[in-house]
PDB file of C-alpha atoms and ligand atoms in Angstrom:
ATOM      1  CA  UNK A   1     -67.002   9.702  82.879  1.00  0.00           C
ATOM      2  CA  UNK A   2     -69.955  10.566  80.887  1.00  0.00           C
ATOM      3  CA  UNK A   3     -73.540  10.271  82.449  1.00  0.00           C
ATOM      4  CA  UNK A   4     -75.312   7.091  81.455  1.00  0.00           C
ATOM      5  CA  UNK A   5     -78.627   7.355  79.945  1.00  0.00           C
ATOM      6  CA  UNK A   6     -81.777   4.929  79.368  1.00  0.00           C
ATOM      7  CA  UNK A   7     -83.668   4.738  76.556  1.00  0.00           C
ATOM      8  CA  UNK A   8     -86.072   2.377  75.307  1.00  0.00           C
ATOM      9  CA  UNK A   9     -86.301   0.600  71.177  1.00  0.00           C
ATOM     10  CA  UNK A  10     -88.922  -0.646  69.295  1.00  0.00           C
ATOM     11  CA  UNK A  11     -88.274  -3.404  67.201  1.00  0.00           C
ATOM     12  CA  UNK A  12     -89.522  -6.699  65.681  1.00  0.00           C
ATOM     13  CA  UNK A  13     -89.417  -9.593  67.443  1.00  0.00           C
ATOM     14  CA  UNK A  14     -87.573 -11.565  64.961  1.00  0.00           C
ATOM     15  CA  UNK A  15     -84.919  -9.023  64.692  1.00  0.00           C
ATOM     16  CA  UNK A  16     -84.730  -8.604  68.407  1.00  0.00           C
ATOM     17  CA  UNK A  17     -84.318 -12.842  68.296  1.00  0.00           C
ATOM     18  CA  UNK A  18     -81.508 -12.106  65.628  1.00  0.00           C
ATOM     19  CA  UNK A  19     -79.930  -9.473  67.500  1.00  0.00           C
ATOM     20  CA  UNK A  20     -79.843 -11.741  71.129  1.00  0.00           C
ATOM     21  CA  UNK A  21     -78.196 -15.049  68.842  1.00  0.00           C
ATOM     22  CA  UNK A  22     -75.469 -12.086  67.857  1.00  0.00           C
ATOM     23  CA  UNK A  23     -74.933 -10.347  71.340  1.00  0.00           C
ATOM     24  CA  UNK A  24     -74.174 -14.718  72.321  1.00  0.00           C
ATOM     25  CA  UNK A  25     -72.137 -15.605  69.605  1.00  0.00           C
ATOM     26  CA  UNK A  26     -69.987 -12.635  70.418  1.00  0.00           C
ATOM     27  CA  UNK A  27     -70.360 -12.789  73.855  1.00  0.00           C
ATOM     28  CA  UNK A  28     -71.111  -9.676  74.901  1.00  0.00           C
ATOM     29  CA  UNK A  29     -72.003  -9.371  78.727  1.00  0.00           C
ATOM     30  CA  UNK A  30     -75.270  -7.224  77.720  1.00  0.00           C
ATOM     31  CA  UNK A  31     -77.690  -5.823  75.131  1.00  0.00           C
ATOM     32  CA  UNK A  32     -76.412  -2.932  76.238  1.00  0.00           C
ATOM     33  CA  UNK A  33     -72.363  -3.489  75.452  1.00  0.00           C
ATOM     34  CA  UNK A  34     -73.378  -4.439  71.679  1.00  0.00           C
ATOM     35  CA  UNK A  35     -75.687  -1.616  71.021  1.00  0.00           C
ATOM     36  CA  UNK A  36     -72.670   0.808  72.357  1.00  0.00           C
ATOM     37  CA  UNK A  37     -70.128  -0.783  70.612  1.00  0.00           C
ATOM     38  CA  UNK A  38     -71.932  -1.079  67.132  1.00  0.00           C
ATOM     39  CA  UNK A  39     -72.618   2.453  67.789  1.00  0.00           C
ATOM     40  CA  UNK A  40     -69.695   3.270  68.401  1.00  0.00           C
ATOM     41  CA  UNK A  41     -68.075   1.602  65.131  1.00  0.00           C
ATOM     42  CA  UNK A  42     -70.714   3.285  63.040  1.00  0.00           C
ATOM     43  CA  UNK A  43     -70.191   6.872  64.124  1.00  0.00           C
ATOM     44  CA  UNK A  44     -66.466   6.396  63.920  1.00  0.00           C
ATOM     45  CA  UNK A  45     -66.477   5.066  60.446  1.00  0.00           C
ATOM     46  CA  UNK A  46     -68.955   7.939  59.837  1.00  0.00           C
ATOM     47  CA  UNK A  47     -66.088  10.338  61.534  1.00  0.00           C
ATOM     48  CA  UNK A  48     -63.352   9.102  59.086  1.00  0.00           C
ATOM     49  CA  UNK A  49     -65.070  11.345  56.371  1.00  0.00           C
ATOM     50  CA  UNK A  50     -64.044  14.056  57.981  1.00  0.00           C
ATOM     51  CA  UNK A  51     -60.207  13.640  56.896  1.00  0.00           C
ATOM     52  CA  UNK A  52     -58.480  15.982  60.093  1.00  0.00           C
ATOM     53  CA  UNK A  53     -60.173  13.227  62.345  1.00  0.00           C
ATOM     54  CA  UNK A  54     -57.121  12.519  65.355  1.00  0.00           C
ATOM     55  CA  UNK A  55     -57.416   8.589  64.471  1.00  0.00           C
ATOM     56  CA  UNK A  56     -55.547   5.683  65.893  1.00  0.00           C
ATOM     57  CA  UNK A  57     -55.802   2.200  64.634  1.00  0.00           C
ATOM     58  CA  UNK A  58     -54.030  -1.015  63.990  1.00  0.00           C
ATOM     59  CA  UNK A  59     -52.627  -2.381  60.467  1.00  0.00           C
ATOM     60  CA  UNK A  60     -52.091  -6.210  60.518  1.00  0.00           C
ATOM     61  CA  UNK A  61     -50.819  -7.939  57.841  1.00  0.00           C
ATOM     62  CA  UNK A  62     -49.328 -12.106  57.018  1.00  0.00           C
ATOM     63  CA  UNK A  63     -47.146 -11.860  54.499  1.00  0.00           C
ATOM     64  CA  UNK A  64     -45.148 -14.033  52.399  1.00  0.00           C
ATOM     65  CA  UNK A  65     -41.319 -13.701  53.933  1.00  0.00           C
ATOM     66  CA  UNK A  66     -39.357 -15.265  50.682  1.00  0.00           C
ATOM     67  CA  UNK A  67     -41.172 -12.660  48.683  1.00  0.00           C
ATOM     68  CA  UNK A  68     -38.296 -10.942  47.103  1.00  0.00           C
ATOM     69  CA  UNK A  69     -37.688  -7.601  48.642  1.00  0.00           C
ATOM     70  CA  UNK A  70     -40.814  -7.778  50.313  1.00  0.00           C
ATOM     71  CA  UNK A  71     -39.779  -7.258  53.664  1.00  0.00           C
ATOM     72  CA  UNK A  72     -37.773  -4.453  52.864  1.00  0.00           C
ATOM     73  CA  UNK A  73     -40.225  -2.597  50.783  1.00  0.00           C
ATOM     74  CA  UNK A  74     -42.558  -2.895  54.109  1.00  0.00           C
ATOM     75  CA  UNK A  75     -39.350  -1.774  56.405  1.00  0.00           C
ATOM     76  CA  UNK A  76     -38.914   1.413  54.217  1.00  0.00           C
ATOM     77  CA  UNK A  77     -42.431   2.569  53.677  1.00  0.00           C
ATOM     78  CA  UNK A  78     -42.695   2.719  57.667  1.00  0.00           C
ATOM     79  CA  UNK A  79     -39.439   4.698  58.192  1.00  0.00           C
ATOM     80  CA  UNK A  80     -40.627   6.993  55.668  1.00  0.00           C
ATOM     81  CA  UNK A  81     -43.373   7.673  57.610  1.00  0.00           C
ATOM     82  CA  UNK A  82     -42.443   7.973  61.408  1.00  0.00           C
ATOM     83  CA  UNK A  83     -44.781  10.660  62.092  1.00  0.00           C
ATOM     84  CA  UNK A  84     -47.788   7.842  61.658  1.00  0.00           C
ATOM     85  CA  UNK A  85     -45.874   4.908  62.498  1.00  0.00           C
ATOM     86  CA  UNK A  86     -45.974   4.251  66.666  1.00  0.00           C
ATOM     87  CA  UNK A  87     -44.938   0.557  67.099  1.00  0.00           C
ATOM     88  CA  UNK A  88     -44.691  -2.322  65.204  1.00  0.00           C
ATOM     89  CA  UNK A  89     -44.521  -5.740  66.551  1.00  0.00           C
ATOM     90  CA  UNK A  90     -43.414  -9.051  64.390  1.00  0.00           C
ATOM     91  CA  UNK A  91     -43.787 -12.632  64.630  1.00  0.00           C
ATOM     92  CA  UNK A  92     -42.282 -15.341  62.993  1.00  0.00           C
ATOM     93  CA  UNK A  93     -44.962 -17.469  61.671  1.00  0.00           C
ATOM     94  CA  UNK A  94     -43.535 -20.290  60.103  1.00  0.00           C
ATOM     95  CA  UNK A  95     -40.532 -20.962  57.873  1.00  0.00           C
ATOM     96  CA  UNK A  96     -41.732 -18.262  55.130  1.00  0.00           C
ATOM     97  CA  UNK A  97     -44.915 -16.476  56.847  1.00  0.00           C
ATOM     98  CA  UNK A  98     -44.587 -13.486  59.033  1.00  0.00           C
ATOM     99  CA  UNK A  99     -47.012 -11.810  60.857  1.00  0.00           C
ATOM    100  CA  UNK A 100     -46.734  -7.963  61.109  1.00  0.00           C
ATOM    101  CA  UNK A 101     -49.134  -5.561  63.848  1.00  0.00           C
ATOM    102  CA  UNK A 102     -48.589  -2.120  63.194  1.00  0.00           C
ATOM    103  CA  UNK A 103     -50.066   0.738  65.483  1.00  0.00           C
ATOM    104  CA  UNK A 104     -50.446   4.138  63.876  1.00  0.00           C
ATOM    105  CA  UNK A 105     -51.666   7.169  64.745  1.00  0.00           C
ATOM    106  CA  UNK A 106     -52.436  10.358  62.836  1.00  0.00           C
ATOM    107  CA  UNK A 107     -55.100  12.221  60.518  1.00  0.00           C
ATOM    108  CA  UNK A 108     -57.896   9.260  59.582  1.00  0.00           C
ATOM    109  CA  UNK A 109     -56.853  10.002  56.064  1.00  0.00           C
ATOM    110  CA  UNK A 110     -53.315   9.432  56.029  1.00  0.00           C
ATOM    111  CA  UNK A 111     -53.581   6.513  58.044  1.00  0.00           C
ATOM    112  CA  UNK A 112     -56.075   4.502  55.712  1.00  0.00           C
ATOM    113  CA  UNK A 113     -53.588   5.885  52.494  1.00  0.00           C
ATOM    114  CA  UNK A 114     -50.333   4.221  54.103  1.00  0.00           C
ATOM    115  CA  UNK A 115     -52.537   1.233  55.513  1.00  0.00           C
ATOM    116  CA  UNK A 116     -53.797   0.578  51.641  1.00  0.00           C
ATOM    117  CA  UNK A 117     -50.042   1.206  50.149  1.00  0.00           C
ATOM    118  CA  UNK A 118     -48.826  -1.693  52.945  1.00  0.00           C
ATOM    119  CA  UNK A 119     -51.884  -3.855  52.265  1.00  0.00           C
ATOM    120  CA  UNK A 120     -51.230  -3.287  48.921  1.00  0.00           C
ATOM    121  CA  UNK A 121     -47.855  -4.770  48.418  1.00  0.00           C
ATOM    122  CA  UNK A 122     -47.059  -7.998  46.661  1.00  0.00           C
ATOM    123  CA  UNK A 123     -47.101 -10.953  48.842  1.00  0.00           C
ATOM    124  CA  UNK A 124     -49.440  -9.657  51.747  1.00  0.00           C
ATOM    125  CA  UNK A 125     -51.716 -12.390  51.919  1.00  0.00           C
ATOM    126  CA  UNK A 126     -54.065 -10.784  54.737  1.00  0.00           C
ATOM    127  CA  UNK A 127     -54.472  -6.928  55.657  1.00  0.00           C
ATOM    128  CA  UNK A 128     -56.847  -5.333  57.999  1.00  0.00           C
ATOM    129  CA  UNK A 129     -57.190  -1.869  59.379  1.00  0.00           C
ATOM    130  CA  UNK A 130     -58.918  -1.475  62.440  1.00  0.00           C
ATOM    131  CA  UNK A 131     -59.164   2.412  63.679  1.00  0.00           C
ATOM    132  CA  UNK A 132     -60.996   4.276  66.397  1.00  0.00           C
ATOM    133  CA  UNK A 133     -61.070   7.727  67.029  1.00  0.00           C
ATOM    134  CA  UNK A 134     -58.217   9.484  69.067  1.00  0.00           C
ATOM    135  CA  UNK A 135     -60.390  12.639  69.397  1.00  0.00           C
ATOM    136  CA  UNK A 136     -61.261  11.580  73.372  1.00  0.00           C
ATOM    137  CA  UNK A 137     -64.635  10.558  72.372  1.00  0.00           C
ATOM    138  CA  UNK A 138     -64.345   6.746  72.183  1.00  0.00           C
TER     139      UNK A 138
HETATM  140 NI1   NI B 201     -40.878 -12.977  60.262  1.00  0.00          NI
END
């Protein structure tokens, strides 16, 4: 566990009144907890630039389940790539809509190319990466 430190920030008041409406709306317990977590997510996506980052992130998709071939195409793009691929759960949205969580882990460049060729597909109607860094440094 890493040592906590205090320091202080100088900002103006409206964007300090700005900042307090966001840490409510997304209810995070303290100033603190936002300011680490946007931190956080800006040095990450800062990391991915460096493509042998250890990454780890989450690819969800809705799709269109009548789409011919569709599912398939999805199915065979992640056996292709088992060394990325770690788990993928499914659920049945509604008579043609499926909704697809994939966890992957690997080089931060690999990851975003095989998230973008399954985001890419005909018939995905949503697709969103989400990745952190695997590197033990959170
Ligand atoms: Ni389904």
């Amino acid at each position: 566990m890493a040592d906590i430190v205090r320091f202080s920030v100088s900002l103006e008041d409206d964007l300090l009144e700005r900042f307090d409406r966001y840490c409510k709306e997304q209810q995070y317990a303290t100033r603190s907890e936002a300011v680490r977590q946007l931190i956080r997510k800006e040095l990450t996506e800062q990391a991915w630039e460096s493509q042998s980052e250890d990454a780890a992130g989450t690819l969800t998709l809705v799709y269109d389940h009548h789409r011919p071939q569709l599912a398939e195409r999805l199915t065979a793009l992640q056996h292709d790539h088992t060394d990325l691929i770690i788990s993928t759960l499914h659920a049945h949205l509604a008579h043609d809509l499926c909704l697809e969580v994939i966890v992957l882990r690997g080089p931060a460049d690999r990851l975003q190319k095989i998230a973008s060729q399954l985001r890419g597909m005909k018939g995905i109607y949503k697709g969103e990466l989400v990745m952190a860094s695997a590197a033990g440094r959170a």
